[in-house]
mmCIF file of C-alpha atoms in Angstrom:
data_model
loop_
_atom_site.group_PDB
_atom_site.id
_atom_site.type_symbol
_atom_site.label_atom_id
_atom_site.label_comp_id
_atom_site.label_asym_id
_atom_site.label_seq_id
_atom_site.Cartn_x
_atom_site.Cartn_y
_atom_site.Cartn_z
ATOM 1 C CA MET A 1 -37.423 36.089 106.827
ATOM 2 C CA ALA A 2 -37.418 38.098 109.528
ATOM 3 C CA PRO A 3 -34.988 39.177 111.542
ATOM 4 C CA PRO A 4 -34.822 37.752 116.078
ATOM 5 C CA ARG A 5 -37.037 39.458 118.354
ATOM 6 C CA ASP A 6 -34.457 41.129 120.462
ATOM 7 C CA CYS A 7 -32.176 42.919 117.993
ATOM 8 C CA ALA A 8 -35.760 44.123 115.614
ATOM 9 C CA HIS A 9 -34.768 47.673 116.790
ATOM 10 C CA LEU A 10 -31.927 47.541 115.060
ATOM 11 C CA TYR A 11 -32.381 46.948 111.841
ATOM 12 C CA SER A 12 -35.116 50.781 111.158
ATOM 13 C CA THR A 13 -32.192 52.226 113.995
ATOM 14 C CA ASN A 14 -28.912 53.765 113.517
ATOM 15 C CA THR A 15 -27.836 52.333 116.908
ATOM 16 C CA ILE A 16 -24.758 50.879 117.590
ATOM 17 C CA PRO A 17 -25.715 47.478 118.676
ATOM 18 C CA ASN A 18 -23.665 45.817 122.152
ATOM 19 C CA PRO A 19 -21.766 43.139 122.313
ATOM 20 C CA GLN A 20 -25.005 40.337 122.344
ATOM 21 C CA GLU A 21 -26.446 41.865 120.174
ATOM 22 C CA ALA A 22 -23.570 41.749 117.255
ATOM 23 C CA THR A 23 -23.369 38.311 118.312
ATOM 24 C CA ALA A 24 -27.015 37.339 117.598
ATOM 25 C CA VAL A 25 -26.746 39.063 114.444
ATOM 26 C CA GLN A 26 -23.136 38.100 112.794
ATOM 27 C CA ARG A 27 -25.094 34.695 113.400
ATOM 28 C CA GLU A 28 -27.852 35.442 111.643
ATOM 29 C CA VAL A 29 -25.515 36.658 108.707
ATOM 30 C CA ASP A 30 -23.523 33.348 109.184
ATOM 31 C CA ASN A 31 -26.904 31.244 108.905
ATOM 32 C CA LEU A 32 -27.921 33.253 105.906
ATOM 33 C CA LYS A 33 -24.997 32.397 103.490
ATOM 34 C CA ARG A 34 -24.635 29.072 103.681
ATOM 35 C CA LYS A 35 -28.893 28.575 102.850
ATOM 36 C CA ILE A 36 -27.688 30.698 100.212
ATOM 37 C CA ALA A 37 -24.648 28.508 99.731
ATOM 38 C CA GLU A 38 -27.012 25.445 99.912
ATOM 39 C CA LEU A 39 -29.494 27.367 96.922
ATOM 40 C CA GLN A 40 -26.750 28.756 95.107
ATOM 41 C CA SER A 41 -25.473 23.921 94.987
ATOM 42 C CA GLN A 42 -28.859 22.736 94.478
ATOM 43 C CA LEU A 43 -28.877 25.933 91.496
ATOM 44 C CA GLN A 44 -25.519 25.220 89.861
ATOM 45 C CA GLU A 45 -26.921 21.419 89.511
ATOM 46 C CA LEU A 46 -29.520 21.630 88.018
ATOM 47 C CA GLU A 47 -28.645 23.626 85.325
ATOM 48 C CA GLU A 48 -25.655 20.952 84.657
ATOM 49 C CA GLU A 49 -28.965 18.958 84.286
ATOM 50 C CA LEU A 50 -30.627 21.332 82.252
ATOM 51 C CA HIS A 51 -27.701 21.841 79.974
ATOM 52 C CA HIS A 52 -27.658 17.453 79.505
ATOM 53 C CA HIS A 53 -31.669 17.851 78.870
ATOM 54 C CA GLU A 54 -30.826 20.473 76.510
ATOM 55 C CA ALA A 55 -28.038 18.846 74.505
ATOM 56 C CA VAL A 56 -30.384 15.917 73.638
ATOM 57 C CA LEU A 57 -33.028 18.125 71.985
ATOM 58 C CA SER A 58 -29.665 19.860 70.200
ATOM 59 C CA PRO A 59 -30.773 20.621 66.614
ATOM 60 C CA ILE A 60 -27.151 18.520 66.143
ATOM 61 C CA ARG A 61 -27.430 15.657 66.807
ATOM 62 C CA ARG A 62 -29.840 15.529 63.680
ATOM 63 C CA ILE A 63 -27.784 16.425 61.564
ATOM 64 C CA PRO A 64 -26.988 13.421 58.383
ATOM 65 C CA ALA A 65 -23.540 12.476 58.470
ATOM 66 C CA GLU A 66 -24.184 13.728 54.733
ATOM 67 C CA VAL A 67 -24.737 16.823 55.610
ATOM 68 C CA LEU A 68 -21.038 16.791 58.285
ATOM 69 C CA GLY A 69 -19.006 14.826 56.064
ATOM 70 C CA GLN A 70 -19.494 18.589 53.850
ATOM 71 C CA VAL A 71 -18.897 20.858 56.491
ATOM 72 C CA PHE A 72 -15.251 18.670 57.420
ATOM 73 C CA THR A 73 -14.262 19.589 53.309
ATOM 74 C CA LEU A 74 -15.216 23.122 54.187
ATOM 75 C CA VAL A 75 -13.476 23.803 57.516
ATOM 76 C CA LEU A 76 -10.262 21.750 55.223
ATOM 77 C CA PRO A 77 -8.323 22.176 52.220
ATOM 78 C CA VAL A 78 -7.768 19.839 49.973
ATOM 79 C CA THR A 79 -5.039 18.303 50.200
ATOM 80 C CA LEU A 80 -4.192 17.882 54.737
ATOM 81 C CA GLY A 81 -0.626 18.304 55.417
ATOM 82 C CA TYR A 82 0.249 17.316 59.252
ATOM 83 C CA TRP A 83 -1.533 20.081 61.411
ATOM 84 C CA GLU A 84 -4.488 19.014 58.930
ATOM 85 C CA ARG A 85 -4.822 15.227 59.420
ATOM 86 C CA ARG A 86 -4.412 15.551 62.748
ATOM 87 C CA GLN A 87 -7.398 18.352 62.800
ATOM 88 C CA LEU A 88 -9.077 15.671 60.357
ATOM 89 C CA LEU A 89 -8.898 12.899 63.592
ATOM 90 C CA ASN A 90 -9.204 15.256 66.608
ATOM 91 C CA PHE A 91 -12.631 15.655 64.714
ATOM 92 C CA CYS A 92 -12.895 12.023 64.585
ATOM 93 C CA LEU A 93 -12.369 11.157 68.473
ATOM 94 C CA VAL A 94 -15.530 14.421 68.923
ATOM 95 C CA CYS A 95 -18.165 11.280 69.443
ATOM 96 C CA LYS A 96 -18.884 8.173 67.702
ATOM 97 C CA PRO A 97 -21.595 10.165 64.141
ATOM 98 C CA TRP A 98 -18.433 12.438 63.596
ATOM 99 C CA ARG A 99 -16.346 9.854 62.713
ATOM 100 C CA ASP A 100 -19.218 7.205 60.625
ATOM 101 C CA ALA A 101 -19.203 11.294 59.246
ATOM 102 C CA ALA A 102 -15.787 11.798 58.511
ATOM 103 C CA LEU A 103 -14.836 8.397 56.931
ATOM 104 C CA ALA A 104 -18.051 8.781 54.469
ATOM 105 C CA ALA A 105 -16.423 10.996 52.613
ATOM 106 C CA ARG A 106 -13.858 9.739 51.201
ATOM 107 C CA TRP A 107 -13.574 12.392 49.225
ATOM 108 C CA ILE A 108 -12.077 13.823 52.123
ATOM 109 C CA TRP A 109 -9.379 11.442 52.615
ATOM 110 C CA ARG A 110 -7.713 11.218 48.760
ATOM 111 C CA SER A 111 -5.275 13.567 49.380
ATOM 112 C CA VAL A 112 -1.957 14.092 51.725
ATOM 113 C CA GLY A 113 1.010 16.127 51.878
ATOM 114 C CA VAL A 114 3.821 15.667 53.423
ATOM 115 C CA GLY A 115 7.644 16.619 53.430
ATOM 116 C CA PRO A 116 10.713 15.456 53.756
ATOM 117 C CA ASP A 117 11.016 15.538 58.233
ATOM 118 C CA GLU A 118 7.806 12.856 57.341
ATOM 119 C CA LEU A 119 8.203 10.448 54.211
ATOM 120 C CA SER A 120 10.317 8.521 57.315
ATOM 121 C CA HIS A 121 8.096 7.832 59.312
ATOM 122 C CA ALA A 122 4.721 8.299 57.287
ATOM 123 C CA PHE A 123 5.193 5.751 54.556
ATOM 124 C CA GLU A 124 2.497 3.101 56.449
ATOM 125 C CA GLU A 125 0.324 6.456 57.454
ATOM 126 C CA ILE A 126 0.353 7.865 53.730
ATOM 127 C CA GLY A 127 -0.888 4.650 52.447
ATOM 128 C CA PHE A 128 -3.595 3.551 55.352
ATOM 129 C CA TRP A 129 -5.159 7.550 54.682
ATOM 130 C CA LEU A 130 -5.234 7.755 51.141
ATOM 131 C CA ASN A 131 -6.324 3.845 51.043
ATOM 132 C CA ARG A 132 -10.123 5.673 53.917
ATOM 133 C CA SER A 133 -10.912 7.532 50.082
ATOM 134 C CA GLY A 134 -11.841 4.593 48.234
ATOM 135 C CA ASP A 135 -12.417 5.183 44.913
ATOM 136 C CA PHE A 136 -11.310 8.521 44.091
ATOM 137 C CA PRO A 137 -8.806 9.432 42.031
ATOM 138 C CA LYS A 138 -5.964 9.662 44.856
ATOM 139 C CA SER A 139 -3.315 12.422 45.370
ATOM 140 C CA LEU A 140 -0.035 13.089 47.243
ATOM 141 C CA GLU A 141 2.089 16.787 47.071
ATOM 142 C CA VAL A 142 5.976 15.776 47.896
ATOM 143 C CA LEU A 143 7.777 18.864 49.248
ATOM 144 C CA MET A 144 11.131 18.258 48.867
ATOM 145 C CA ASN A 145 12.277 22.176 50.062
ATOM 146 C CA HIS A 146 10.818 22.936 53.404
ATOM 147 C CA GLY A 147 12.146 20.876 56.507
ATOM 148 C CA PHE A 148 16.325 20.688 55.404
ATOM 149 C CA GLU A 149 18.443 22.394 57.872
ATOM 150 C CA SER A 150 21.883 21.649 55.874
ATOM 151 C CA ASP A 151 26.118 23.405 55.694
ATOM 152 C CA GLY A 152 26.359 22.861 52.023
ATOM 153 C CA ASP A 153 25.039 21.458 49.010
ATOM 154 C CA ASP A 154 26.383 17.864 50.402
ATOM 155 C CA ASP A 155 24.879 17.699 52.869
ATOM 156 C CA LEU A 156 21.841 19.172 51.511
ATOM 157 C CA GLU A 157 22.016 16.430 48.254
ATOM 158 C CA ALA A 158 22.402 13.217 50.972
ATOM 159 C CA GLU A 159 19.000 14.730 52.791
ATOM 160 C CA CYS A 160 17.337 15.096 49.547
ATOM 161 C CA LYS A 161 18.540 11.016 48.597
ATOM 162 C CA SER A 162 17.873 9.768 52.056
ATOM 163 C CA ALA A 163 14.273 11.132 51.368
ATOM 164 C CA ASN A 164 13.648 9.890 48.133
ATOM 165 C CA MET A 165 14.562 6.198 49.338
ATOM 166 C CA VAL A 166 11.633 6.554 50.744
ATOM 167 C CA LEU A 167 9.399 8.152 48.553
ATOM 168 C CA ALA A 168 10.840 5.077 45.742
ATOM 169 C CA GLN A 169 9.100 2.736 48.327
ATOM 170 C CA SER A 170 5.347 4.302 48.434
ATOM 171 C CA LEU A 171 6.191 5.470 44.370
ATOM 172 C CA THR A 172 6.119 1.243 44.141
ATOM 173 C CA ASP A 173 5.042 -0.524 47.120
ATOM 174 C CA GLY A 174 1.906 1.780 48.077
ATOM 175 C CA SER A 175 -1.618 3.063 46.638
ATOM 176 C CA ILE A 176 -2.167 4.004 43.985
ATOM 177 C CA LEU A 177 -1.808 7.304 42.494
ATOM 178 C CA ASP A 178 -3.943 9.424 40.340
ATOM 179 C CA HIS A 179 -2.264 13.027 40.396
ATOM 180 C CA LEU A 180 2.015 13.329 42.069
ATOM 181 C CA HIS A 181 2.945 16.430 43.122
ATOM 182 C CA LEU A 182 6.916 16.767 43.591
ATOM 183 C CA GLN A 183 8.567 20.222 44.880
ATOM 184 C CA TYR A 184 12.588 20.124 44.911
ATOM 185 C CA HIS A 185 15.235 22.548 45.758
ATOM 186 C CA ASP A 186 16.114 21.561 41.755
ATOM 187 C CA SER A 187 16.517 19.334 38.817
ATOM 188 C CA ARG A 188 19.249 16.463 40.219
ATOM 189 C CA CYS A 189 17.220 15.714 43.326
ATOM 190 C CA PHE A 190 14.746 14.637 41.121
ATOM 191 C CA GLY A 191 17.258 12.638 39.672
ATOM 192 C CA ASN A 192 17.722 11.033 42.310
ATOM 193 C CA LEU A 193 14.711 10.400 42.696
ATOM 194 C CA VAL A 194 14.498 8.510 38.904
ATOM 195 C CA GLU A 195 17.928 6.138 40.574
ATOM 196 C CA ALA A 196 15.654 5.747 43.740
ATOM 197 C CA LEU A 197 12.625 3.970 41.965
ATOM 198 C CA HIS A 198 15.208 2.296 39.897
ATOM 199 C CA SER A 199 16.630 0.312 42.754
ATOM 200 C CA TYR A 200 13.461 -0.262 43.966
ATOM 201 C CA SER A 201 12.283 -2.174 40.473
ATOM 202 C CA ALA A 202 13.547 -5.078 40.816
ATOM 203 C CA ASN A 203 12.276 -6.076 44.575
ATOM 204 C CA ALA A 204 8.532 -4.900 44.098
ATOM 205 C CA LYS A 205 5.963 -6.396 45.499
ATOM 206 C CA SER A 206 4.134 -5.551 43.108
ATOM 207 C CA LYS A 207 3.736 -5.950 39.339
ATOM 208 C CA ILE A 208 2.191 -1.539 38.891
ATOM 209 C CA ARG A 209 3.631 0.770 40.625
ATOM 210 C CA PRO A 210 1.469 3.033 41.065
ATOM 211 C CA TRP A 211 4.148 5.582 39.586
ATOM 212 C CA ASP A 212 3.853 4.416 36.605
ATOM 213 C CA CYS A 213 0.069 4.675 36.970
ATOM 214 C CA LEU A 214 -0.076 8.969 37.881
ATOM 215 C CA ARG A 215 -2.265 10.760 35.046
ATOM 216 C CA SER A 216 -1.698 13.935 36.363
ATOM 217 C CA LEU A 217 2.589 14.946 37.290
ATOM 218 C CA SER A 218 2.958 17.847 38.898
ATOM 219 C CA LEU A 219 7.202 18.966 39.168
ATOM 220 C CA GLU A 220 8.418 22.198 40.825
ATOM 221 C CA PHE A 221 12.275 23.645 41.350
ATOM 222 C CA GLN A 222 12.603 26.281 43.380
ATOM 223 C CA ASP A 223 16.197 27.010 43.378
ATOM 224 C CA ASP A 224 17.995 25.085 40.247
ATOM 225 C CA TRP A 225 16.708 23.497 37.200
ATOM 226 C CA THR A 226 18.829 23.024 33.842
ATOM 227 C CA GLU A 227 17.997 21.183 30.649
ATOM 228 C CA SER A 228 20.726 18.982 29.696
ATOM 229 C CA GLU A 229 20.938 19.684 25.327
ATOM 230 C CA ASP A 230 21.219 16.564 24.522
ATOM 231 C CA PRO A 231 17.555 14.922 24.699
ATOM 232 C CA SER A 232 18.686 11.080 25.814
ATOM 233 C CA GLN A 233 19.707 13.501 29.317
ATOM 234 C CA SER A 234 16.207 15.406 29.450
ATOM 235 C CA THR A 235 14.838 16.034 32.839
ATOM 236 C CA PHE A 236 11.345 14.675 31.174
ATOM 237 C CA ARG A 237 12.563 11.310 30.119
ATOM 238 C CA HIS A 238 11.841 10.505 33.365
ATOM 239 C CA ILE A 239 8.380 10.971 34.091
ATOM 240 C CA PRO A 240 5.800 8.483 33.107
ATOM 241 C CA SER A 241 4.222 7.300 29.569
ATOM 242 C CA ASN A 242 0.534 7.027 30.949
ATOM 243 C CA ILE A 243 0.586 11.108 31.937
ATOM 244 C CA THR A 244 -2.348 12.769 30.401
ATOM 245 C CA SER A 245 -1.429 15.722 33.370
ATOM 246 C CA LEU A 246 2.193 17.920 32.784
ATOM 247 C CA SER A 247 2.940 20.381 34.941
ATOM 248 C CA PHE A 248 5.963 22.299 35.729
ATOM 249 C CA SER A 249 7.554 24.945 37.147
ATOM 250 C CA VAL A 250 11.477 26.774 37.332
ATOM 251 C CA PRO A 251 12.467 29.793 39.223
ATOM 252 C CA CYS A 252 13.277 32.685 37.605
ATOM 253 C CA SER A 253 16.960 33.095 36.903
ATOM 254 C CA ASP A 254 19.245 35.637 35.878
ATOM 255 C CA ARG A 255 19.830 33.804 32.681
ATOM 256 C CA PHE A 256 15.585 33.786 31.963
ATOM 257 C CA LYS A 257 15.504 38.384 32.427
ATOM 258 C CA GLU A 258 18.390 38.487 30.425
ATOM 259 C CA THR A 259 16.902 36.715 26.560
ATOM 260 C CA GLU A 260 13.700 37.012 24.667
ATOM 261 C CA ASP A 261 14.052 33.716 23.498
ATOM 262 C CA PHE A 262 12.653 31.517 25.528
ATOM 263 C CA GLY A 263 13.659 29.164 21.481
ATOM 264 C CA ASP A 264 17.096 28.558 23.972
ATOM 265 C CA PHE A 265 15.858 26.356 26.912
ATOM 266 C CA PRO A 266 14.899 23.383 24.991
ATOM 267 C CA LEU A 267 12.048 20.864 27.392
ATOM 268 C CA HIS A 268 13.076 17.481 25.944
ATOM 269 C CA ILE A 269 9.370 16.274 26.445
ATOM 270 C CA PRO A 270 10.073 11.948 24.874
ATOM 271 C CA PRO A 271 6.988 12.552 22.093
ATOM 272 C CA ASP A 272 5.187 9.358 23.074
ATOM 273 C CA ILE A 273 4.493 11.109 26.117
ATOM 274 C CA LEU A 274 3.910 15.019 24.238
ATOM 275 C CA GLN A 275 0.840 12.958 22.310
ATOM 276 C CA ARG A 276 -0.985 11.446 25.264
ATOM 277 C CA LEU A 277 -0.676 14.712 26.936
ATOM 278 C CA MET A 278 -4.264 16.810 27.659
ATOM 279 C CA CYS A 279 -2.211 19.517 29.221
ATOM 280 C CA LEU A 280 0.415 20.901 29.481
ATOM 281 C CA THR A 281 0.702 24.078 31.409
#
């Protein structure tokens, strides 16, 4: 754009403009800025329109649902805790194809991990979540030593009983499970679960309990574990009779460290269960 005729001499010299010339040049500057702003606005609108058109041709739109399901599998762990379940739900909210892909990848939904603070309100969610896995073997991981805040053994036992009542309900009327992993403070808390299961058995909605259908059980005691010398009082007499895989972990106490003869630590696993076991760790 050519400069105003009456100010043309100013653009090729260092002459100081007079007031009238300065006003004319400033008016031209403002006019140019306005036109630049208009063009920038048009450019932004065109770039947004271009982005929308390119998105339609994006390769990610053509990724098969099966591949998306595998991607979700790589991103998420096998057992989904609270935050991992929220992440999977966020994937489902991206768009309908992503939701369809996540629902089609049934194996992603097959294993759930919960803490005691979740059990009180997550009973229905656990069943709903596991049912989405279809015919895939289902797994539940319960970490009873996470989330407890207590001032002593009495408070700890009360919290354990409360959480076990909800867990017993899930193991009585919930989804059929293939594997169950229980992590407890001590063997007493596991005993509380057994008592709760007996209480729910009388009013069970179904004759087939998930607890009785377990094929794999993992018990982990983090703080204390004791095994009675009387087989009738053994922790293992309470485990389901149909399991073929049993894993248990106990804390490494001073008593273990000071002995070289582990025969002093009996494990009274019922013979009928031992005969069925294909894996014992």
